[in-house]
Coordinates of C-alpha atoms in Angstrom, one line a residue:
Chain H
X8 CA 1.9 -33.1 7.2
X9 CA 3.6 -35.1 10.1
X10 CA 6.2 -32.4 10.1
X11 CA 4.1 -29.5 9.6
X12 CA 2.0 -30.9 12.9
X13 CA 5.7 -31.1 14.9
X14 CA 6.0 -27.4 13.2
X15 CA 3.2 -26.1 14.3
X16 CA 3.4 -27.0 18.2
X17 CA 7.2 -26.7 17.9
X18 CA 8.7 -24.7 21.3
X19 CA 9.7 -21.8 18.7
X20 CA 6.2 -21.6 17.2
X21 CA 4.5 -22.1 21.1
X22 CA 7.2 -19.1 22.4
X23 CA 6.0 -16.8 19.5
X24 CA 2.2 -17.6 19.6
X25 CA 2.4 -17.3 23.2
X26 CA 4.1 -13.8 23.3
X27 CA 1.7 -10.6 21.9
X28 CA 5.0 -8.8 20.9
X29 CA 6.6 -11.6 19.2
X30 CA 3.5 -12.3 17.1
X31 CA 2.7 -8.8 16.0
X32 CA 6.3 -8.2 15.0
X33 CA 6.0 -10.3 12.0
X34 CA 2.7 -8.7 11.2
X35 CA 3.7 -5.5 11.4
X36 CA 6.9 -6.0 9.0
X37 CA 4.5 -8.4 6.2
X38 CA 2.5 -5.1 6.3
X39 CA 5.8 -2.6 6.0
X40 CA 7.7 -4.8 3.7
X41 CA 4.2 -4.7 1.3
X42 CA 3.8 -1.4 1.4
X43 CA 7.3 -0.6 0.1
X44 CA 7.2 -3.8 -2.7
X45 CA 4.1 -3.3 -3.8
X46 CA 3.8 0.6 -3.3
X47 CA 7.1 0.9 -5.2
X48 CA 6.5 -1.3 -7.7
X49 CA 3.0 0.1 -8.3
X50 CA 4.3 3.6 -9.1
X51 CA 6.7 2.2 -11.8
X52 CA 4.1 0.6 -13.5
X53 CA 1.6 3.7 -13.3
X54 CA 4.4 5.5 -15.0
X55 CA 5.0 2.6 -17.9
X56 CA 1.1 3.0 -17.9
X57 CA 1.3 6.9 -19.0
X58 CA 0.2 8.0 -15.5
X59 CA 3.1 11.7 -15.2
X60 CA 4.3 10.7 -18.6
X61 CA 7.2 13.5 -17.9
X62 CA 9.1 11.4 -15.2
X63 CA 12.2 9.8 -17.2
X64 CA 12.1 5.7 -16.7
X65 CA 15.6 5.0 -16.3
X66 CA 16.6 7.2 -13.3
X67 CA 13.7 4.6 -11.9
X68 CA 15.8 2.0 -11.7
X69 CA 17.2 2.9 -8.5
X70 CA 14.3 2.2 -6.9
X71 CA 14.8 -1.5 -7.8
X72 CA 16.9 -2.2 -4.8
X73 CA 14.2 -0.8 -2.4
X74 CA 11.6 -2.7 -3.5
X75 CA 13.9 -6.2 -3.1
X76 CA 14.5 -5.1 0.5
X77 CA 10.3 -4.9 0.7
X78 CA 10.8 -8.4 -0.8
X79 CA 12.8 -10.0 1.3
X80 CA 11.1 -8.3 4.3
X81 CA 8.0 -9.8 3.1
X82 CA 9.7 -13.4 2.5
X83 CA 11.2 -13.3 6.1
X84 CA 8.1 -12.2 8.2
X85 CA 6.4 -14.5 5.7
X86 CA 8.1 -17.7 6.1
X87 CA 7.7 -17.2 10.3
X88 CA 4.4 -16.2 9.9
X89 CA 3.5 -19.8 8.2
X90 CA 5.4 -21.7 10.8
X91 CA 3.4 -20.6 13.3
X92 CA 0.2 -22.0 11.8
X93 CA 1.3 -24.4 8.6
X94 CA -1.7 -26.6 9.1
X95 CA -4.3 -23.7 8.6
X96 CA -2.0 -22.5 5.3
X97 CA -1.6 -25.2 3.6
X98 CA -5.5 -26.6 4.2
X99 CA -6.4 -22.8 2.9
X100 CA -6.6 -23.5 -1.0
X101 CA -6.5 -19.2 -0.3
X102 CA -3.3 -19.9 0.6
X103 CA -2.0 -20.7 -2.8
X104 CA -3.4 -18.3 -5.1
X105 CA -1.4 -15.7 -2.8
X106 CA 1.5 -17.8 -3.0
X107 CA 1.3 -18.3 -6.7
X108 CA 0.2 -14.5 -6.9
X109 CA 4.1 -13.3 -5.5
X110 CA 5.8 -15.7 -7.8
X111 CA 4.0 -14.1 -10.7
X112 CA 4.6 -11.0 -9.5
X113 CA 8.2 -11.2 -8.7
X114 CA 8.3 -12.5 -12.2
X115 CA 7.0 -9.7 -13.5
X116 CA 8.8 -7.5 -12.0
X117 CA 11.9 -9.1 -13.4
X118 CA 11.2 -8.9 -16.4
X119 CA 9.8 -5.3 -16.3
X120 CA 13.2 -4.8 -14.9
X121 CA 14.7 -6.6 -18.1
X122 CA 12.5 -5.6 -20.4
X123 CA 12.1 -1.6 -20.1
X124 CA 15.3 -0.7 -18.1
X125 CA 17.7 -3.5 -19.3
X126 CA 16.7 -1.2 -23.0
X127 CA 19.5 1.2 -22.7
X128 CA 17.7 3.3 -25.7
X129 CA 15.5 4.6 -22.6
X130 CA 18.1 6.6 -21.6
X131 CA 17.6 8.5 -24.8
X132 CA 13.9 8.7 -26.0
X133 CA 11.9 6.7 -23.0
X134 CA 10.1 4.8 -25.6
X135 CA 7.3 2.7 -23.7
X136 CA 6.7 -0.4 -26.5
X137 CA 2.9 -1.7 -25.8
X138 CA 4.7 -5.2 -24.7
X139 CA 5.7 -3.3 -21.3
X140 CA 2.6 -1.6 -21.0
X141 CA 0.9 -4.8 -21.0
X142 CA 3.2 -6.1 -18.7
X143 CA 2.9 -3.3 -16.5
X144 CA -0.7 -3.8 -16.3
X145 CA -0.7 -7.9 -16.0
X146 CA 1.9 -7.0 -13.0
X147 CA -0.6 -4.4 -11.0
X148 CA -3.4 -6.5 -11.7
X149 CA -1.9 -9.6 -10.2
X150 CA -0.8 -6.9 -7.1
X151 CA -4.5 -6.4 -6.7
X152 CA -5.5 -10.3 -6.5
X153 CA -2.2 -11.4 -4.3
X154 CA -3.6 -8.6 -1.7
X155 CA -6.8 -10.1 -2.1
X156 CA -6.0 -13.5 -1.4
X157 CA -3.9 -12.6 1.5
X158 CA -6.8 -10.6 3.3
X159 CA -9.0 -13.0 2.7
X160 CA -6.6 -15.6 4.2
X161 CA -7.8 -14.5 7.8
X162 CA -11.5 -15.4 6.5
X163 CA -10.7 -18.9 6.1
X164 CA -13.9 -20.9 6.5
X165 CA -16.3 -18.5 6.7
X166 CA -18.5 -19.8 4.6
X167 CA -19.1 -17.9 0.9
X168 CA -17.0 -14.7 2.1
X169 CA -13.6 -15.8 0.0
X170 CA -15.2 -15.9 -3.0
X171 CA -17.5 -13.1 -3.3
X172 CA -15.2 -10.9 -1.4
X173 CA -12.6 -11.8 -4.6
X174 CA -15.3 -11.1 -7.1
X175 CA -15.8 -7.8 -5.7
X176 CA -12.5 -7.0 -5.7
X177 CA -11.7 -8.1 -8.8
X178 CA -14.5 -5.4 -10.4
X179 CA -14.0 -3.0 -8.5
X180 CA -10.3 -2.4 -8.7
X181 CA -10.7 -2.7 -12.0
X182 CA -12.8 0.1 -12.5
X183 CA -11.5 1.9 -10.3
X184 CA -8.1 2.0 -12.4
X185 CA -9.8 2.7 -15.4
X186 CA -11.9 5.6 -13.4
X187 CA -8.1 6.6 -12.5
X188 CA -7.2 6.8 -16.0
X189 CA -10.6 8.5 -17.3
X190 CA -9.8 11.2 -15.0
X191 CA -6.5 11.7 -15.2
X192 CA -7.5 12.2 -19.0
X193 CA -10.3 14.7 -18.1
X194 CA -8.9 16.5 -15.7
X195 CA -4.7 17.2 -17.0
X196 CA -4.2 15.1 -20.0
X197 CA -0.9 14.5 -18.9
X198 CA -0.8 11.2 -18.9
X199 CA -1.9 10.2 -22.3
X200 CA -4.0 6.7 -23.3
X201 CA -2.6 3.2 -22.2
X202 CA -2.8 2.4 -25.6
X203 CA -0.7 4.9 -26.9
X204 CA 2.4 2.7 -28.8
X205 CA 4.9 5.3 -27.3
X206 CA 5.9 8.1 -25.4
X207 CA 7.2 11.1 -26.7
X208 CA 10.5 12.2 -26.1
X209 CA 10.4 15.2 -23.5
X210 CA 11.8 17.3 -26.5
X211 CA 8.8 17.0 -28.3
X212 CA 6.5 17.9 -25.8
Chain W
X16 CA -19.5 15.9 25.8
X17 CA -19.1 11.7 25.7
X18 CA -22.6 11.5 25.1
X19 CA -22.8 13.9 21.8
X20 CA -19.8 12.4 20.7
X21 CA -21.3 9.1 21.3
X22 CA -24.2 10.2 19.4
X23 CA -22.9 11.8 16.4
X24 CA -20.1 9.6 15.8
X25 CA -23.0 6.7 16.0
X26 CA -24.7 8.7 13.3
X27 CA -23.4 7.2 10.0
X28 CA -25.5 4.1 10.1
X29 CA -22.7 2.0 8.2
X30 CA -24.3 -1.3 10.3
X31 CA -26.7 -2.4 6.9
X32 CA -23.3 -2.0 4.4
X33 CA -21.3 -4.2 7.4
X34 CA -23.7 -6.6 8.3
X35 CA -22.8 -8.2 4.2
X36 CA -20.7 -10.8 5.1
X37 CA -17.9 -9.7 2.6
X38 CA -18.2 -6.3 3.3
X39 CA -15.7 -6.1 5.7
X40 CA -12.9 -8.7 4.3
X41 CA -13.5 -6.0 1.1
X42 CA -12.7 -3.1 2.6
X43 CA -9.8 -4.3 5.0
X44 CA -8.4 -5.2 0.5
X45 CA -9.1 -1.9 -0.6
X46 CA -7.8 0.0 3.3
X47 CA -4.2 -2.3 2.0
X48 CA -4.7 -1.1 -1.5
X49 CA -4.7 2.0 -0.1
X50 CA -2.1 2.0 2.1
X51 CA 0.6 1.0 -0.7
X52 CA -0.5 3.7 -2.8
X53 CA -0.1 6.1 -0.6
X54 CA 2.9 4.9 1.3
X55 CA 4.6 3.6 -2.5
X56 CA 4.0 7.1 -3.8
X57 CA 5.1 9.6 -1.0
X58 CA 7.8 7.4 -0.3
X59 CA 8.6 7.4 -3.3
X60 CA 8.6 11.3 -3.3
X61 CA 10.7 11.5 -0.1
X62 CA 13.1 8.7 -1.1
X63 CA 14.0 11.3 -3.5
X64 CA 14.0 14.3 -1.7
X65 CA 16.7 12.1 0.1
X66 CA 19.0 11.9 -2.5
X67 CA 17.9 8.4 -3.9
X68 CA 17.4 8.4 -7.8
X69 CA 18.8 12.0 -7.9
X70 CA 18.3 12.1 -11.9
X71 CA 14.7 12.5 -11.3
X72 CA 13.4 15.9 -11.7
X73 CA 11.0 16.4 -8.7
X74 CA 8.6 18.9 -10.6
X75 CA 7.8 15.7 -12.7
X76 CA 7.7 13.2 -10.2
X77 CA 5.2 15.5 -8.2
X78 CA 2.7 14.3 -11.1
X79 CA 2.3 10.8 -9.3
X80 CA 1.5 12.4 -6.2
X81 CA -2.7 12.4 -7.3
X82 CA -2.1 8.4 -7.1
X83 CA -0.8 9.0 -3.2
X84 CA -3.8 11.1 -2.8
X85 CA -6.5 8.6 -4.1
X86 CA -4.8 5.7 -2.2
X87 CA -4.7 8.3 1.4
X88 CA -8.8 8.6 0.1
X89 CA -9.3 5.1 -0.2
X90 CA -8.0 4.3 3.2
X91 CA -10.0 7.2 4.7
X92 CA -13.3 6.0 3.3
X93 CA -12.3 2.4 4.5
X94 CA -10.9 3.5 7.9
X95 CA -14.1 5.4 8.5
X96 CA -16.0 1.9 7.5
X97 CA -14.5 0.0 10.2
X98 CA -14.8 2.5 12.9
X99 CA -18.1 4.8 12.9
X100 CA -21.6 3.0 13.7
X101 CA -22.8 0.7 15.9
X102 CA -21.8 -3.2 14.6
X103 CA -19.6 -1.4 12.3
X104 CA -17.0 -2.5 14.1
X105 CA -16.1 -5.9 15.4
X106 CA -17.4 -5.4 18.9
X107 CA -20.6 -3.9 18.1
X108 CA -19.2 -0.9 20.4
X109 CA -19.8 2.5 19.6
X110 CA -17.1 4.8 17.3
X111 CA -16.6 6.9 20.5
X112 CA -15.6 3.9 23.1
X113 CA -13.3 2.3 20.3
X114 CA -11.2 5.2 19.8
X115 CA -10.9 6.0 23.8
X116 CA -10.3 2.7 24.4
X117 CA -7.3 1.8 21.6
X118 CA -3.9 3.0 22.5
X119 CA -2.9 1.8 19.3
X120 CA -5.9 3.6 17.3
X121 CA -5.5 6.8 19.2
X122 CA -1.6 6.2 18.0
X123 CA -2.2 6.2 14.6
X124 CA -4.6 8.8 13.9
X125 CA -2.0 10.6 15.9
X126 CA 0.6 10.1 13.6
X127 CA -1.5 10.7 10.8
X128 CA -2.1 14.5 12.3
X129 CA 1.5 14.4 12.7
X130 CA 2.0 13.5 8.6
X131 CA -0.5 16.1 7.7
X132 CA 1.1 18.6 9.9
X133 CA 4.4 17.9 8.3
X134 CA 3.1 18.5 4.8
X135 CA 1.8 21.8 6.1
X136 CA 5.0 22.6 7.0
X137 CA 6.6 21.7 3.3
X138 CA 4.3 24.1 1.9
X139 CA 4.6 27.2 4.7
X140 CA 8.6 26.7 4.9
X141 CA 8.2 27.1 0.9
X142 CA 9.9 23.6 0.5
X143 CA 7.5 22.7 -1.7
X144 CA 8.5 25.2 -4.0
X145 CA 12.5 24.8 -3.8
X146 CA 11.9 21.5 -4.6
X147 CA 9.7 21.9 -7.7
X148 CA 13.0 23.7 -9.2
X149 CA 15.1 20.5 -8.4
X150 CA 16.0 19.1 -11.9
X151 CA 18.2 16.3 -12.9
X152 CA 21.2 15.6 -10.2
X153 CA 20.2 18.8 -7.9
X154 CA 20.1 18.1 -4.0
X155 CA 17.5 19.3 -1.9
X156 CA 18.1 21.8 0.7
X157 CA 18.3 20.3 4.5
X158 CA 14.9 20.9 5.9
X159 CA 13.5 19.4 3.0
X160 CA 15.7 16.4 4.1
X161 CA 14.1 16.7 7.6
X162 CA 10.9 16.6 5.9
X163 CA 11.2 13.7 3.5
X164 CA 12.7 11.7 6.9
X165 CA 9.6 12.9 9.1
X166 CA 7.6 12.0 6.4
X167 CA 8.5 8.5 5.9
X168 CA 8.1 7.9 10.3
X169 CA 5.3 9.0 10.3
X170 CA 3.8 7.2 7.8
X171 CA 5.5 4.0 8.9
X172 CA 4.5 4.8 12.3
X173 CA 0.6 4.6 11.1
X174 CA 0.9 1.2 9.0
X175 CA 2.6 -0.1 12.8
X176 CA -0.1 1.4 15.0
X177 CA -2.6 0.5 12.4
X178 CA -1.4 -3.2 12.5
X179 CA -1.9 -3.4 16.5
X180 CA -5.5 -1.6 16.6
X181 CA -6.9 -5.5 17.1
X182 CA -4.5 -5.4 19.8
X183 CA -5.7 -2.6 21.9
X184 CA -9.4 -2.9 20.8

């Protein structure tokens, strides 16, 4: 804590704060270097899902890379943004659900990486086993509550907004990707049930 | 003009949906859900048109675009949310003052003419079509390239501005 004080009002932490430029830069890459983990990462999972069933998985892979450069864009501005105000982080209990949100996530993403496109059979018949579709969804659900925690960051102390604001969340994204999948159903039938134990090869089709 | 503009964009009374104290903290989630949709998705799209992950037919990939689309709706309904009636927004100001007030507002929705503009011009150049045909390996012509790159400025360009609206509020 003694340190985090002697962080907080250090001359680097005073110079930022004190500057509008310097403090929006970091902002501005968190929300960049989201957009391109998360928005990335998201799509793989909507295809492992079922969602445009016809993309092959394993030319997906090279989209791995991007999404680590979103990573470590996000860990960079990250780790400057909490110097700047450790003492309102770390007395945010907020604060930790979004940080134990990214490690899940990044450990979900690992092993999505392992799991579907370490299979080299892919390459052949993009079999999707139900294991990775239940990863994939575990993975964008946890996307949806680590952005949730991180808004609601900023609400800090406001009394009964965290929580509810959460709850909300919570039900709502969840049927709204279900309302995605209904209609996606509906409408094309290209992308076939989450359930489904596999895809079928494009020959079939 | 100011004062039918002030009036008409006052007209969506969001204030009653605003004044719930989570209500804005829950749309600000689902205007960032939103945004990595739709940036994930066409960037995704352009990444490819690029010449990253040139085994991926584009005719297929096209059928995540709907997923770009909902996430481009989402941040519209939201956007609209923070902005239009009176104690909508933080300031209690009226739709009409924030936006000609905020450099940085006027910036993004700017931009964002500027990305739909440039899809308009994927489709009348007929890119959109060359690139269905793109299959496994092909490279896309060199407007498309243009395309893809104005594409993906223009939409980083809006998540920037969109970040410094509190700024120029």
């Amino acid at each position: 804590m003694e340190f985090l004080t002697w962080l907080e009002h250090s001359g680097f932490a005073m110079t930022i704060k004190g500057s509008t430029v310097l403090y929006e830069l970091p902002l501005v890459f968190h929300a960049i270097g989201m957009a391109i983990l998360v928005g990335f990462s998201t799509a793989v999972y909507l295809r492992i899902l079922g969602v445009a069933s016809s993309v092959p998985l394993a030319p997906l892979e090279r989209f791995f890379p991007v999404m680590y450069a979103g990573f470590w864009i996000n860990a960079a501005s990250g780790v400057l943004l909490f110097s700047l105000y450790p003492i309102k982080a770390v007395t945010n209990p907020v604060f930790f659900i979004k940080m134990g949100g990214v490690v899940l996530a990044v450990v979900c993403l690992r092993r999505i990486k392992h799991q579907v496109f370490g299979n080299r059979a892919i390459h052949d018949t993009r079999v999707v086993a139900p294991a990775d579709k239940v990863l994939a969804g575990t993975a964008l659900f946890v996307w949806l509550a680590t952005i949730t925690a991180g808004r609601l960051m900023a609400y800090h102390g406001i009394a009964g907004v965290e929580w509810s604001a959460a709850f909300a969340v919570s039900v709502v994204a969840v049927t709204l990707v279900l309302a995605g999948f209904a209609a996606a159903r509906i409408l094309g039938g290209s992308s076939p049930s989450p359930l489904d134990v596999h895809d079928l090869p494009v020959t079939e089709r | 003009m100011a004062s039918f503009l002030r009036y008409w964009l006052r007209w969506p009374s969001l204030e009653i949906i605003m004044a719930v104290p989570w209500a804005w903290p829950l749309a600000e989630t689902f205007h960032f859900i939103g945004l990595c949709l739709l940036v994930g998705i066409v960037g995704m799209f352009d990444l490819r048109v690029l010449g990253i992950a040139k085994d991926l037919p584009l005719a297929s990939l096209k059928r995540l675009l709907p997923w770009g689309v909902f996430g481009f709706v989402l941040c519209l309904v939201t956007g609209l949310l923070f902005v239009l009636g009176i104690g909508a927004n933080l300031y209690n100001d009226n739709a009409y003052d924030v936006i000609a007030r905020d450099p940085y507002l006027q910036l993004k929705l700017l931009f964002i003419v500027f990305a739909g503009l440039n899809l308009l011009a994927f489709y009348l150049t007929g890119m959109a079509r060359r690139v269905d045909t793109l299959g496994k390996g092909d490279d896309a012509p060199l407007l498309a390239k243009v395309i893809a790159a104005s594409s993906l400025f223009f939409w980083m360009g809006v998540i920037v501005f969109g970040r410094l609206i509190p700024e120029g509020l």
